[in-house]
């Protein structure tokens, strides 16, 4: 029976550091408020020109591919998770395929926001288990900085997010009990509008309670208008408290589901790498599961929430710091817009 193992892992974050203090130049906020509510001290922003979701993904992928002892030309499938693609379409997968000189392999883009990487890993796992592919590149990358409202109006959302990329190469293994043990994916669209970027989109706002009053001809289109920028509807929307409430329930639930499936308990986890949504959420989850500090890895303090990139960046940093050893039980868990959530249990 084939199982998938993470054969190589890499991450990339842009060089530009923006501290909480830096953000006070654009909006009415404070280091104290941001740290107290989110744990974030600083985040990275990509260069405005020249650095994109795809270019960051390429940097992370190069490292993952090298560490897997393979080459870009040996990759036989790409799964790219992002909510901030270089183009509305096509997705970043084909851009990465082109720029890395890969063969005419399949490239799948997925849109599951903060759970994007866990979803991507689960899809890759199925392809490896069936023997369809042998070297899958799974990427999470985000350039949030291009579409955040840096005025005081947007401060509840914009202080949280940062840019970066992470990647893994998944390969088959026949080593008994090693690799990805199971993955668990969920969604509930009941609160889809609570964390979302509505435009550009083809809905014309029909799902929204407070449909903005724009000229008729613009409503059904995917246009980004001057009015949208002026009234703030062009930017991501988040009902922070609704997200918080749901996340603190669904994280422990989906971690518990993964453990139960494998007849394990929280005490068996060597390292939980939760999506870096908010340090307070991670701490709540840690407390609920009664995990020690050394059983949970957080780095949101330095990078903010990098959505689809946060799990692979954190996983890679933890691995580089020697916090993941051969045979360890690693649990990945994520929750985000949709809402969507998921977990993956890995015997390293
Ligand atoms: N700096 C200073 N003040 C801010 C601020 C900022 N960056 N953002 C919001 N505020 C203000 C609000 O305007 C409000 O002021 P008021 O009381 O005068 O109206 C006050 O702080 C409280 O706002 P509120 O939105 O109720 O704060 P909160 O306690 O819910 O914290 C979040 C906001 C976003 C930090 C919190 O809800 C949260 O972390 N939610 C989860 C978000 C998350 O994890 N998202 C990622 C999903 S994967």
PDB file of N, CA and C in Angstrom, residues 162-263:
ATOM      1  N   UNK A 162      -0.288  39.066   5.875  1.00  0.00           N
ATOM      2  CA  UNK A 162       1.056  39.266   5.349  1.00  0.00           C
ATOM      3  C   UNK A 162       1.287  38.391   4.127  1.00  0.00           C
ATOM      4  N   UNK A 163       2.435  38.583   3.489  1.00  0.00           N
ATOM      5  CA  UNK A 163       2.756  37.869   2.248  1.00  0.00           C
ATOM      6  C   UNK A 163       3.798  36.774   2.497  1.00  0.00           C
ATOM      7  N   UNK A 164       3.785  35.763   1.642  1.00  0.00           N
ATOM      8  CA  UNK A 164       4.800  34.708   1.740  1.00  0.00           C
ATOM      9  C   UNK A 164       4.363  33.470   0.975  1.00  0.00           C
ATOM     10  N   UNK A 165       5.242  32.468   0.957  1.00  0.00           N
ATOM     11  CA  UNK A 165       4.949  31.234   0.218  1.00  0.00           C
ATOM     12  C   UNK A 165       5.610  30.040   0.891  1.00  0.00           C
ATOM     13  N   UNK A 166       4.972  28.894   0.759  1.00  0.00           N
ATOM     14  CA  UNK A 166       5.554  27.646   1.256  1.00  0.00           C
ATOM     15  C   UNK A 166       5.242  26.533   0.267  1.00  0.00           C
ATOM     16  N   UNK A 167       6.099  25.519   0.221  1.00  0.00           N
ATOM     17  CA  UNK A 167       5.883  24.438  -0.742  1.00  0.00           C
ATOM     18  C   UNK A 167       6.414  23.121  -0.199  1.00  0.00           C
ATOM     19  N   UNK A 168       5.788  22.042  -0.623  1.00  0.00           N
ATOM     20  CA  UNK A 168       6.320  20.715  -0.301  1.00  0.00           C
ATOM     21  C   UNK A 168       6.300  19.862  -1.567  1.00  0.00           C
ATOM     22  N   UNK A 169       7.186  18.867  -1.590  1.00  0.00           N
ATOM     23  CA  UNK A 169       7.128  17.847  -2.640  1.00  0.00           C
ATOM     24  C   UNK A 169       6.647  16.566  -1.966  1.00  0.00           C
ATOM     25  N   UNK A 170       5.579  16.017  -2.526  1.00  0.00           N
ATOM     26  CA  UNK A 170       5.021  14.777  -1.983  1.00  0.00           C
ATOM     27  C   UNK A 170       5.440  13.606  -2.858  1.00  0.00           C
ATOM     28  N   UNK A 171       5.954  12.576  -2.210  1.00  0.00           N
ATOM     29  CA  UNK A 171       6.384  11.379  -2.949  1.00  0.00           C
ATOM     30  C   UNK A 171       5.792  10.132  -2.280  1.00  0.00           C
ATOM     31  N   UNK A 172       5.731   9.022  -3.010  1.00  0.00           N
ATOM     32  CA  UNK A 172       5.227   7.790  -2.400  1.00  0.00           C
ATOM     33  C   UNK A 172       6.254   7.132  -1.487  1.00  0.00           C
ATOM     34  N   UNK A 173       5.751   6.431  -0.475  1.00  0.00           N
ATOM     35  CA  UNK A 173       6.617   5.621   0.377  1.00  0.00           C
ATOM     36  C   UNK A 173       5.876   4.314   0.677  1.00  0.00           C
ATOM     37  N   UNK A 174       6.646   3.257   0.862  1.00  0.00           N
ATOM     38  CA  UNK A 174       6.004   1.991   1.233  1.00  0.00           C
ATOM     39  C   UNK A 174       6.343   1.647   2.675  1.00  0.00           C
ATOM     40  N   UNK A 175       7.065   2.608   3.331  1.00  0.00           N
ATOM     41  CA  UNK A 175       7.448   2.384   4.731  1.00  0.00           C
ATOM     42  C   UNK A 175       6.196   2.338   5.613  1.00  0.00           C
ATOM     43  N   UNK A 176       6.000   1.224   6.250  1.00  0.00           N
ATOM     44  CA  UNK A 176       4.806   0.992   7.077  1.00  0.00           C
ATOM     45  C   UNK A 176       4.590   2.093   8.130  1.00  0.00           C
ATOM     46  N   UNK A 177       3.390   2.643   8.164  1.00  0.00           N
ATOM     47  CA  UNK A 177       3.026   3.611   9.205  1.00  0.00           C
ATOM     48  C   UNK A 177       3.657   4.985   9.049  1.00  0.00           C
ATOM     49  N   UNK A 178       4.333   5.242   7.921  1.00  0.00           N
ATOM     50  CA  UNK A 178       4.987   6.547   7.714  1.00  0.00           C
ATOM     51  C   UNK A 178       4.203   7.400   6.710  1.00  0.00           C
ATOM     52  N   UNK A 179       4.423   8.701   6.800  1.00  0.00           N
ATOM     53  CA  UNK A 179       3.805   9.617   5.843  1.00  0.00           C
ATOM     54  C   UNK A 179       2.451  10.115   6.310  1.00  0.00           C
ATOM     55  N   UNK A 180       1.631  10.540   5.346  1.00  0.00           N
ATOM     56  CA  UNK A 180       0.316  11.093   5.689  1.00  0.00           C
ATOM     57  C   UNK A 180      -0.605   9.947   6.118  1.00  0.00           C
ATOM     58  N   UNK A 181      -1.079  10.016   7.363  1.00  0.00           N
ATOM     59  CA  UNK A 181      -1.930   8.945   7.883  1.00  0.00           C
ATOM     60  C   UNK A 181      -3.381   9.153   7.445  1.00  0.00           C
ATOM     61  N   UNK A 182      -3.827  10.395   7.497  1.00  0.00           N
ATOM     62  CA  UNK A 182      -5.189  10.693   7.030  1.00  0.00           C
ATOM     63  C   UNK A 182      -5.367  12.200   6.889  1.00  0.00           C
ATOM     64  N   UNK A 183      -6.349  12.582   6.063  1.00  0.00           N
ATOM     65  CA  UNK A 183      -6.697  14.005   5.928  1.00  0.00           C
ATOM     66  C   UNK A 183      -8.211  14.123   6.074  1.00  0.00           C
ATOM     67  N   UNK A 184      -8.665  15.287   6.526  1.00  0.00           N
ATOM     68  CA  UNK A 184     -10.083  15.473   6.836  1.00  0.00           C
ATOM     69  C   UNK A 184     -10.500  16.875   6.392  1.00  0.00           C
ATOM     70  N   UNK A 185     -11.477  16.953   5.495  1.00  0.00           N
ATOM     71  CA  UNK A 185     -11.858  18.245   4.910  1.00  0.00           C
ATOM     72  C   UNK A 185     -13.332  18.548   5.170  1.00  0.00           C
ATOM     73  N   UNK A 186     -13.620  19.817   5.445  1.00  0.00           N
ATOM     74  CA  UNK A 186     -15.010  20.220   5.724  1.00  0.00           C
ATOM     75  C   UNK A 186     -15.309  21.619   5.178  1.00  0.00           C
ATOM     76  N   UNK A 187     -16.601  21.884   5.030  1.00  0.00           N
ATOM     77  CA  UNK A 187     -17.010  23.245   4.665  1.00  0.00           C
ATOM     78  C   UNK A 187     -18.426  23.510   5.177  1.00  0.00           C
ATOM     79  N   UNK A 188     -18.734  24.791   5.314  1.00  0.00           N
ATOM     80  CA  UNK A 188     -20.090  25.204   5.653  1.00  0.00           C
ATOM     81  C   UNK A 188     -20.265  26.610   5.097  1.00  0.00           C
ATOM     82  N   UNK A 189     -21.040  26.707   4.027  1.00  0.00           N
ATOM     83  CA  UNK A 189     -21.211  27.996   3.340  1.00  0.00           C
ATOM     84  C   UNK A 189     -22.214  28.927   3.999  1.00  0.00           C
ATOM     85  N   UNK A 190     -22.776  28.511   5.137  1.00  0.00           N
ATOM     86  CA  UNK A 190     -23.812  29.329   5.777  1.00  0.00           C
ATOM     87  C   UNK A 190     -23.320  30.744   6.073  1.00  0.00           C
ATOM     88  N   UNK A 191     -22.015  30.866   6.339  1.00  0.00           N
ATOM     89  CA  UNK A 191     -21.477  32.189   6.669  1.00  0.00           C
ATOM     90  C   UNK A 191     -20.414  32.625   5.650  1.00  0.00           C
ATOM     91  N   UNK A 192     -20.643  32.231   4.403  1.00  0.00           N
ATOM     92  CA  UNK A 192     -19.654  32.516   3.342  1.00  0.00           C
ATOM     93  C   UNK A 192     -19.313  33.999   3.244  1.00  0.00           C
ATOM     94  N   UNK A 193     -20.307  34.854   3.487  1.00  0.00           N
ATOM     95  CA  UNK A 193     -20.069  36.300   3.318  1.00  0.00           C
ATOM     96  C   UNK A 193     -19.375  36.949   4.515  1.00  0.00           C
ATOM     97  N   UNK A 194     -19.120  36.168   5.572  1.00  0.00           N
ATOM     98  CA  UNK A 194     -18.510  36.754   6.776  1.00  0.00           C
ATOM     99  C   UNK A 194     -17.006  36.990   6.636  1.00  0.00           C
ATOM    100  N   UNK A 195     -16.407  36.318   5.676  1.00  0.00           N
ATOM    101  CA  UNK A 195     -14.976  36.532   5.400  1.00  0.00           C
ATOM    102  C   UNK A 195     -14.806  36.346   3.906  1.00  0.00           C
ATOM    103  N   UNK A 196     -14.752  37.470   3.203  1.00  0.00           N
ATOM    104  CA  UNK A 196     -14.823  37.365   1.742  1.00  0.00           C
ATOM    105  C   UNK A 196     -14.340  38.630   1.055  1.00  0.00           C
ATOM    106  N   UNK A 197     -13.966  38.467  -0.214  1.00  0.00           N
ATOM    107  CA  UNK A 197     -13.731  39.624  -1.070  1.00  0.00           C
ATOM    108  C   UNK A 197     -14.755  39.469  -2.195  1.00  0.00           C
ATOM    109  N   UNK A 198     -15.779  40.321  -2.208  1.00  0.00           N
ATOM    110  CA  UNK A 198     -16.931  40.115  -3.086  1.00  0.00           C
ATOM    111  C   UNK A 198     -16.666  40.505  -4.545  1.00  0.00           C
ATOM    112  N   UNK A 199     -15.730  41.391  -4.748  1.00  0.00           N
ATOM    113  CA  UNK A 199     -15.508  41.915  -6.100  1.00  0.00           C
ATOM    114  C   UNK A 199     -14.024  41.865  -6.450  1.00  0.00           C
ATOM    115  N   UNK A 200     -13.618  41.664  -7.718  1.00  0.00           N
ATOM    116  CA  UNK A 200     -14.529  41.497  -8.854  1.00  0.00           C
ATOM    117  C   UNK A 200     -15.198  40.126  -8.790  1.00  0.00           C
ATOM    118  N   UNK A 201     -16.436  40.064  -9.211  1.00  0.00           N
ATOM    119  CA  UNK A 201     -17.190  38.815  -9.175  1.00  0.00           C
ATOM    120  C   UNK A 201     -18.377  38.930 -10.102  1.00  0.00           C
ATOM    121  N   UNK A 202     -18.961  37.800 -10.460  1.00  0.00           N
ATOM    122  CA  UNK A 202     -20.043  37.797 -11.447  1.00  0.00           C
ATOM    123  C   UNK A 202     -21.427  37.863 -10.804  1.00  0.00           C
ATOM    124  N   UNK A 203     -21.483  37.988  -9.482  1.00  0.00           N
ATOM    125  CA  UNK A 203     -22.792  37.925  -8.813  1.00  0.00           C
ATOM    126  C   UNK A 203     -23.549  39.240  -8.878  1.00  0.00           C
ATOM    127  N   UNK A 204     -22.823  40.329  -9.047  1.00  0.00           N
ATOM    128  CA  UNK A 204     -23.491  41.627  -8.977  1.00  0.00           C
ATOM    129  C   UNK A 204     -24.035  41.883  -7.581  1.00  0.00           C
ATOM    130  N   UNK A 205     -23.522  41.163  -6.628  1.00  0.00           N
ATOM    131  CA  UNK A 205     -23.891  41.410  -5.225  1.00  0.00           C
ATOM    132  C   UNK A 205     -25.180  40.757  -4.776  1.00  0.00           C
ATOM    133  N   UNK A 206     -25.754  39.790  -5.551  1.00  0.00           N
ATOM    134  CA  UNK A 206     -27.083  39.255  -5.191  1.00  0.00           C
ATOM    135  C   UNK A 206     -27.111  38.514  -3.859  1.00  0.00           C
ATOM    136  N   UNK A 207     -25.966  38.031  -3.401  1.00  0.00           N
ATOM    137  CA  UNK A 207     -25.967  37.280  -2.136  1.00  0.00           C
ATOM    138  C   UNK A 207     -25.844  38.192  -0.922  1.00  0.00           C
ATOM    139  N   UNK A 208     -25.618  39.457  -1.162  1.00  0.00           N
ATOM    140  CA  UNK A 208     -25.329  40.361  -0.051  1.00  0.00           C
ATOM    141  C   UNK A 208     -26.594  40.987   0.529  1.00  0.00           C
ATOM    142  N   UNK A 209     -26.635  41.106   1.846  1.00  0.00           N
ATOM    143  CA  UNK A 209     -27.775  41.744   2.511  1.00  0.00           C
ATOM    144  C   UNK A 209     -27.838  43.221   2.150  1.00  0.00           C
ATOM    145  N   UNK A 210     -26.663  43.844   2.125  1.00  0.00           N
ATOM    146  CA  UNK A 210     -26.629  45.281   1.826  1.00  0.00           C
ATOM    147  C   UNK A 210     -25.986  45.503   0.475  1.00  0.00           C
ATOM    148  N   UNK A 211     -26.777  45.191  -0.566  1.00  0.00           N
ATOM    149  CA  UNK A 211     -26.240  45.346  -1.919  1.00  0.00           C
ATOM    150  C   UNK A 211     -25.988  46.827  -2.188  1.00  0.00           C
ATOM    151  N   UNK A 212     -24.734  47.185  -2.513  1.00  0.00           N
ATOM    152  CA  UNK A 212     -24.458  48.600  -2.741  1.00  0.00           C
ATOM    153  C   UNK A 212     -25.241  49.164  -3.923  1.00  0.00           C
ATOM    154  N   UNK A 213     -25.536  50.442  -3.858  1.00  0.00           N
ATOM    155  CA  UNK A 213     -26.309  51.095  -4.913  1.00  0.00           C
ATOM    156  C   UNK A 213     -25.388  51.657  -5.977  1.00  0.00           C
ATOM    157  N   UNK A 214     -25.034  50.834  -6.952  1.00  0.00           N
ATOM    158  CA  UNK A 214     -24.210  51.327  -8.050  1.00  0.00           C
ATOM    159  C   UNK A 214     -25.055  51.423  -9.311  1.00  0.00           C
ATOM    160  N   UNK A 215     -24.545  52.118 -10.319  1.00  0.00           N
ATOM    161  CA  UNK A 215     -25.287  52.182 -11.577  1.00  0.00           C
ATOM    162  C   UNK A 215     -25.595  50.771 -12.099  1.00  0.00           C
ATOM    163  N   UNK A 216     -26.825  50.602 -12.645  1.00  0.00           N
ATOM    164  CA  UNK A 216     -27.353  49.302 -13.085  1.00  0.00           C
ATOM    165  C   UNK A 216     -26.378  48.491 -13.932  1.00  0.00           C
ATOM    166  N   UNK A 217     -25.761  49.156 -14.911  1.00  0.00           N
ATOM    167  CA  UNK A 217     -24.926  48.400 -15.864  1.00  0.00           C
ATOM    168  C   UNK A 217     -23.691  47.787 -15.203  1.00  0.00           C
ATOM    169  N   UNK A 218     -23.296  48.290 -14.051  1.00  0.00           N
ATOM    170  CA  UNK A 218     -22.093  47.770 -13.408  1.00  0.00           C
ATOM    171  C   UNK A 218     -22.396  46.607 -12.465  1.00  0.00           C
ATOM    172  N   UNK A 219     -23.653  46.481 -12.046  1.00  0.00           N
ATOM    173  CA  UNK A 219     -23.980  45.489 -11.024  1.00  0.00           C
ATOM    174  C   UNK A 219     -23.740  44.045 -11.449  1.00  0.00           C
ATOM    175  N   UNK A 220     -24.078  43.725 -12.698  1.00  0.00           N
ATOM    176  CA  UNK A 220     -23.947  42.337 -13.144  1.00  0.00           C
ATOM    177  C   UNK A 220     -22.550  41.999 -13.612  1.00  0.00           C
ATOM    178  N   UNK A 221     -21.671  42.973 -13.627  1.00  0.00           N
ATOM    179  CA  UNK A 221     -20.359  42.746 -14.225  1.00  0.00           C
ATOM    180  C   UNK A 221     -19.281  42.411 -13.227  1.00  0.00           C
ATOM    181  N   UNK A 222     -18.104  42.171 -13.730  1.00  0.00           N
ATOM    182  CA  UNK A 222     -16.984  41.839 -12.864  1.00  0.00           C
ATOM    183  C   UNK A 222     -16.076  43.050 -12.700  1.00  0.00           C
ATOM    184  N   UNK A 223     -16.601  44.217 -13.069  1.00  0.00           N
ATOM    185  CA  UNK A 223     -15.774  45.415 -13.063  1.00  0.00           C
ATOM    186  C   UNK A 223     -15.424  45.868 -11.657  1.00  0.00           C
ATOM    187  N   UNK A 224     -14.276  46.461 -11.564  1.00  0.00           N
ATOM    188  CA  UNK A 224     -13.902  47.111 -10.318  1.00  0.00           C
ATOM    189  C   UNK A 224     -14.097  48.606 -10.598  1.00  0.00           C
ATOM    190  N   UNK A 225     -14.991  49.249  -9.889  1.00  0.00           N
ATOM    191  CA  UNK A 225     -15.270  50.645 -10.185  1.00  0.00           C
ATOM    192  C   UNK A 225     -14.609  51.574  -9.164  1.00  0.00           C
ATOM    193  N   UNK A 226     -14.577  52.837  -9.549  1.00  0.00           N
ATOM    194  CA  UNK A 226     -14.027  53.861  -8.670  1.00  0.00           C
ATOM    195  C   UNK A 226     -14.838  53.931  -7.365  1.00  0.00           C
ATOM    196  N   UNK A 227     -16.165  53.757  -7.525  1.00  0.00           N
ATOM    197  CA  UNK A 227     -17.044  53.809  -6.337  1.00  0.00           C
ATOM    198  C   UNK A 227     -16.680  52.703  -5.341  1.00  0.00           C
ATOM    199  N   UNK A 228     -16.357  51.525  -5.867  1.00  0.00           N
ATOM    200  CA  UNK A 228     -16.021  50.387  -4.995  1.00  0.00           C
ATOM    201  C   UNK A 228     -14.769  50.684  -4.177  1.00  0.00           C
ATOM    202  N   UNK A 229     -13.826  51.337  -4.811  1.00  0.00           N
ATOM    203  CA  UNK A 229     -12.600  51.687  -4.090  1.00  0.00           C
ATOM    204  C   UNK A 229     -12.881  52.758  -3.053  1.00  0.00           C
ATOM    205  N   UNK A 230     -13.741  53.710  -3.457  1.00  0.00           N
ATOM    206  CA  UNK A 230     -14.037  54.819  -2.535  1.00  0.00           C
ATOM    207  C   UNK A 230     -14.822  54.374  -1.310  1.00  0.00           C
ATOM    208  N   UNK A 231     -15.822  53.474  -1.518  1.00  0.00           N
ATOM    209  CA  UNK A 231     -16.626  53.091  -0.347  1.00  0.00           C
ATOM    210  C   UNK A 231     -16.078  51.844   0.364  1.00  0.00           C
ATOM    211  N   UNK A 232     -14.973  51.299  -0.143  1.00  0.00           N
ATOM    212  CA  UNK A 232     -14.302  50.203   0.562  1.00  0.00           C
ATOM    213  C   UNK A 232     -14.791  48.816   0.197  1.00  0.00           C
ATOM    214  N   UNK A 233     -15.829  48.702  -0.661  1.00  0.00           N
ATOM    215  CA  UNK A 233     -16.348  47.377  -0.992  1.00  0.00           C
ATOM    216  C   UNK A 233     -15.382  46.587  -1.888  1.00  0.00           C
ATOM    217  N   UNK A 234     -14.372  47.257  -2.412  1.00  0.00           N
ATOM    218  CA  UNK A 234     -13.388  46.557  -3.249  1.00  0.00           C
ATOM    219  C   UNK A 234     -12.431  45.721  -2.408  1.00  0.00           C
ATOM    220  N   UNK A 235     -12.431  45.957  -1.111  1.00  0.00           N
ATOM    221  CA  UNK A 235     -11.448  45.288  -0.249  1.00  0.00           C
ATOM    222  C   UNK A 235     -12.057  44.069   0.464  1.00  0.00           C
ATOM    223  N   UNK A 236     -11.190  43.190   0.996  1.00  0.00           N
ATOM    224  CA  UNK A 236     -11.717  42.031   1.719  1.00  0.00           C
ATOM    225  C   UNK A 236     -12.542  42.474   2.921  1.00  0.00           C
ATOM    226  N   UNK A 237     -13.610  41.705   3.178  1.00  0.00           N
ATOM    227  CA  UNK A 237     -14.466  41.972   4.335  1.00  0.00           C
ATOM    228  C   UNK A 237     -14.295  40.840   5.345  1.00  0.00           C
ATOM    229  N   UNK A 238     -14.245  41.180   6.618  1.00  0.00           N
ATOM    230  CA  UNK A 238     -14.174  40.136   7.649  1.00  0.00           C
ATOM    231  C   UNK A 238     -14.988  40.533   8.872  1.00  0.00           C
ATOM    232  N   UNK A 239     -15.865  39.633   9.274  1.00  0.00           N
ATOM    233  CA  UNK A 239     -16.536  39.778  10.564  1.00  0.00           C
ATOM    234  C   UNK A 239     -15.667  38.988  11.547  1.00  0.00           C
ATOM    235  N   UNK A 240     -14.713  39.686  12.155  1.00  0.00           N
ATOM    236  CA  UNK A 240     -13.680  39.042  12.974  1.00  0.00           C
ATOM    237  C   UNK A 240     -14.228  38.171  14.084  1.00  0.00           C
ATOM    238  N   UNK A 241     -15.300  38.644  14.724  1.00  0.00           N
ATOM    239  CA  UNK A 241     -15.820  37.881  15.862  1.00  0.00           C
ATOM    240  C   UNK A 241     -16.506  36.591  15.411  1.00  0.00           C
ATOM    241  N   UNK A 242     -17.190  36.652  14.260  1.00  0.00           N
ATOM    242  CA  UNK A 242     -17.831  35.438  13.727  1.00  0.00           C
ATOM    243  C   UNK A 242     -16.768  34.404  13.357  1.00  0.00           C
ATOM    244  N   UNK A 243     -15.669  34.891  12.777  1.00  0.00           N
ATOM    245  CA  UNK A 243     -14.577  33.990  12.392  1.00  0.00           C
ATOM    246  C   UNK A 243     -13.976  33.358  13.639  1.00  0.00           C
ATOM    247  N   UNK A 244     -13.714  34.173  14.620  1.00  0.00           N
ATOM    248  CA  UNK A 244     -13.095  33.700  15.868  1.00  0.00           C
ATOM    249  C   UNK A 244     -13.953  32.600  16.511  1.00  0.00           C
ATOM    250  N   UNK A 245     -15.245  32.878  16.631  1.00  0.00           N
ATOM    251  CA  UNK A 245     -16.164  31.945  17.316  1.00  0.00           C
ATOM    252  C   UNK A 245     -16.197  30.581  16.634  1.00  0.00           C
ATOM    253  N   UNK A 246     -16.252  30.602  15.315  1.00  0.00           N
ATOM    254  CA  UNK A 246     -16.340  29.337  14.565  1.00  0.00           C
ATOM    255  C   UNK A 246     -14.995  28.611  14.592  1.00  0.00           C
ATOM    256  N   UNK A 247     -13.917  29.375  14.452  1.00  0.00           N
ATOM    257  CA  UNK A 247     -12.576  28.763  14.379  1.00  0.00           C
ATOM    258  C   UNK A 247     -12.235  28.004  15.658  1.00  0.00           C
ATOM    259  N   UNK A 248     -12.565  28.581  16.807  1.00  0.00           N
ATOM    260  CA  UNK A 248     -12.169  27.928  18.070  1.00  0.00           C
ATOM    261  C   UNK A 248     -12.961  26.637  18.321  1.00  0.00           C
ATOM    262  N   UNK A 249     -14.056  26.454  17.592  1.00  0.00           N
ATOM    263  CA  UNK A 249     -14.806  25.197  17.691  1.00  0.00           C
ATOM    264  C   UNK A 249     -14.279  24.195  16.657  1.00  0.00           C
ATOM    265  N   UNK A 250     -14.113  24.674  15.430  1.00  0.00           N
ATOM    266  CA  UNK A 250     -13.785  23.754  14.327  1.00  0.00           C
ATOM    267  C   UNK A 250     -12.346  23.246  14.365  1.00  0.00           C
ATOM    268  N   UNK A 251     -11.402  24.065  14.832  1.00  0.00           N
ATOM    269  CA  UNK A 251     -10.006  23.589  14.933  1.00  0.00           C
ATOM    270  C   UNK A 251      -9.928  22.339  15.825  1.00  0.00           C
ATOM    271  N   UNK A 252     -10.350  22.419  17.096  1.00  0.00           N
ATOM    272  CA  UNK A 252     -10.249  21.219  17.950  1.00  0.00           C
ATOM    273  C   UNK A 252     -11.047  20.042  17.396  1.00  0.00           C
ATOM    274  N   UNK A 253     -12.207  20.355  16.791  1.00  0.00           N
ATOM    275  CA  UNK A 253     -13.073  19.289  16.271  1.00  0.00           C
ATOM    276  C   UNK A 253     -12.368  18.488  15.174  1.00  0.00           C
ATOM    277  N   UNK A 254     -11.748  19.195  14.234  1.00  0.00           N
ATOM    278  CA  UNK A 254     -11.141  18.501  13.084  1.00  0.00           C
ATOM    279  C   UNK A 254      -9.815  17.839  13.467  1.00  0.00           C
ATOM    280  N   UNK A 255      -9.153  18.377  14.493  1.00  0.00           N
ATOM    281  CA  UNK A 255      -7.936  17.719  15.010  1.00  0.00           C
ATOM    282  C   UNK A 255      -8.360  16.430  15.727  1.00  0.00           C
ATOM    283  N   UNK A 256      -9.427  16.537  16.515  1.00  0.00           N
ATOM    284  CA  UNK A 256      -9.961  15.367  17.220  1.00  0.00           C
ATOM    285  C   UNK A 256     -10.395  14.276  16.242  1.00  0.00           C
ATOM    286  N   UNK A 257     -10.976  14.696  15.133  1.00  0.00           N
ATOM    287  CA  UNK A 257     -11.425  13.743  14.101  1.00  0.00           C
ATOM    288  C   UNK A 257     -10.225  12.959  13.536  1.00  0.00           C
ATOM    289  N   UNK A 258      -9.141  13.678  13.281  1.00  0.00           N
ATOM    290  CA  UNK A 258      -7.939  13.032  12.725  1.00  0.00           C
ATOM    291  C   UNK A 258      -7.336  12.059  13.743  1.00  0.00           C
ATOM    292  N   UNK A 259      -7.299  12.483  14.994  1.00  0.00           N
ATOM    293  CA  UNK A 259      -6.725  11.621  16.041  1.00  0.00           C
ATOM    294  C   UNK A 259      -7.587  10.362  16.219  1.00  0.00           C
ATOM    295  N   UNK A 260      -8.917  10.554  16.282  1.00  0.00           N
ATOM    296  CA  UNK A 260      -9.818   9.414  16.488  1.00  0.00           C
ATOM    297  C   UNK A 260      -9.686   8.403  15.348  1.00  0.00           C
ATOM    298  N   UNK A 261      -9.585   8.914  14.138  1.00  0.00           N
ATOM    299  CA  UNK A 261      -9.468   8.045  12.951  1.00  0.00           C
ATOM    300  C   UNK A 261      -8.242   7.130  13.069  1.00  0.00           C
ATOM    301  N   UNK A 262      -7.206   7.608  13.750  1.00  0.00           N
ATOM    302  CA  UNK A 262      -5.948   6.851  13.860  1.00  0.00           C
ATOM    303  C   UNK A 262      -5.718   6.267  15.260  1.00  0.00           C
ATOM    304  N   UNK A 263      -6.797   6.245  16.055  1.00  0.00           N
ATOM    305  CA  UNK A 263      -6.713   5.728  17.432  1.00  0.00           C
ATOM    306  C   UNK A 263      -5.611   6.399  18.241  1.00  0.00           C
TER     307      UNK A 263
END
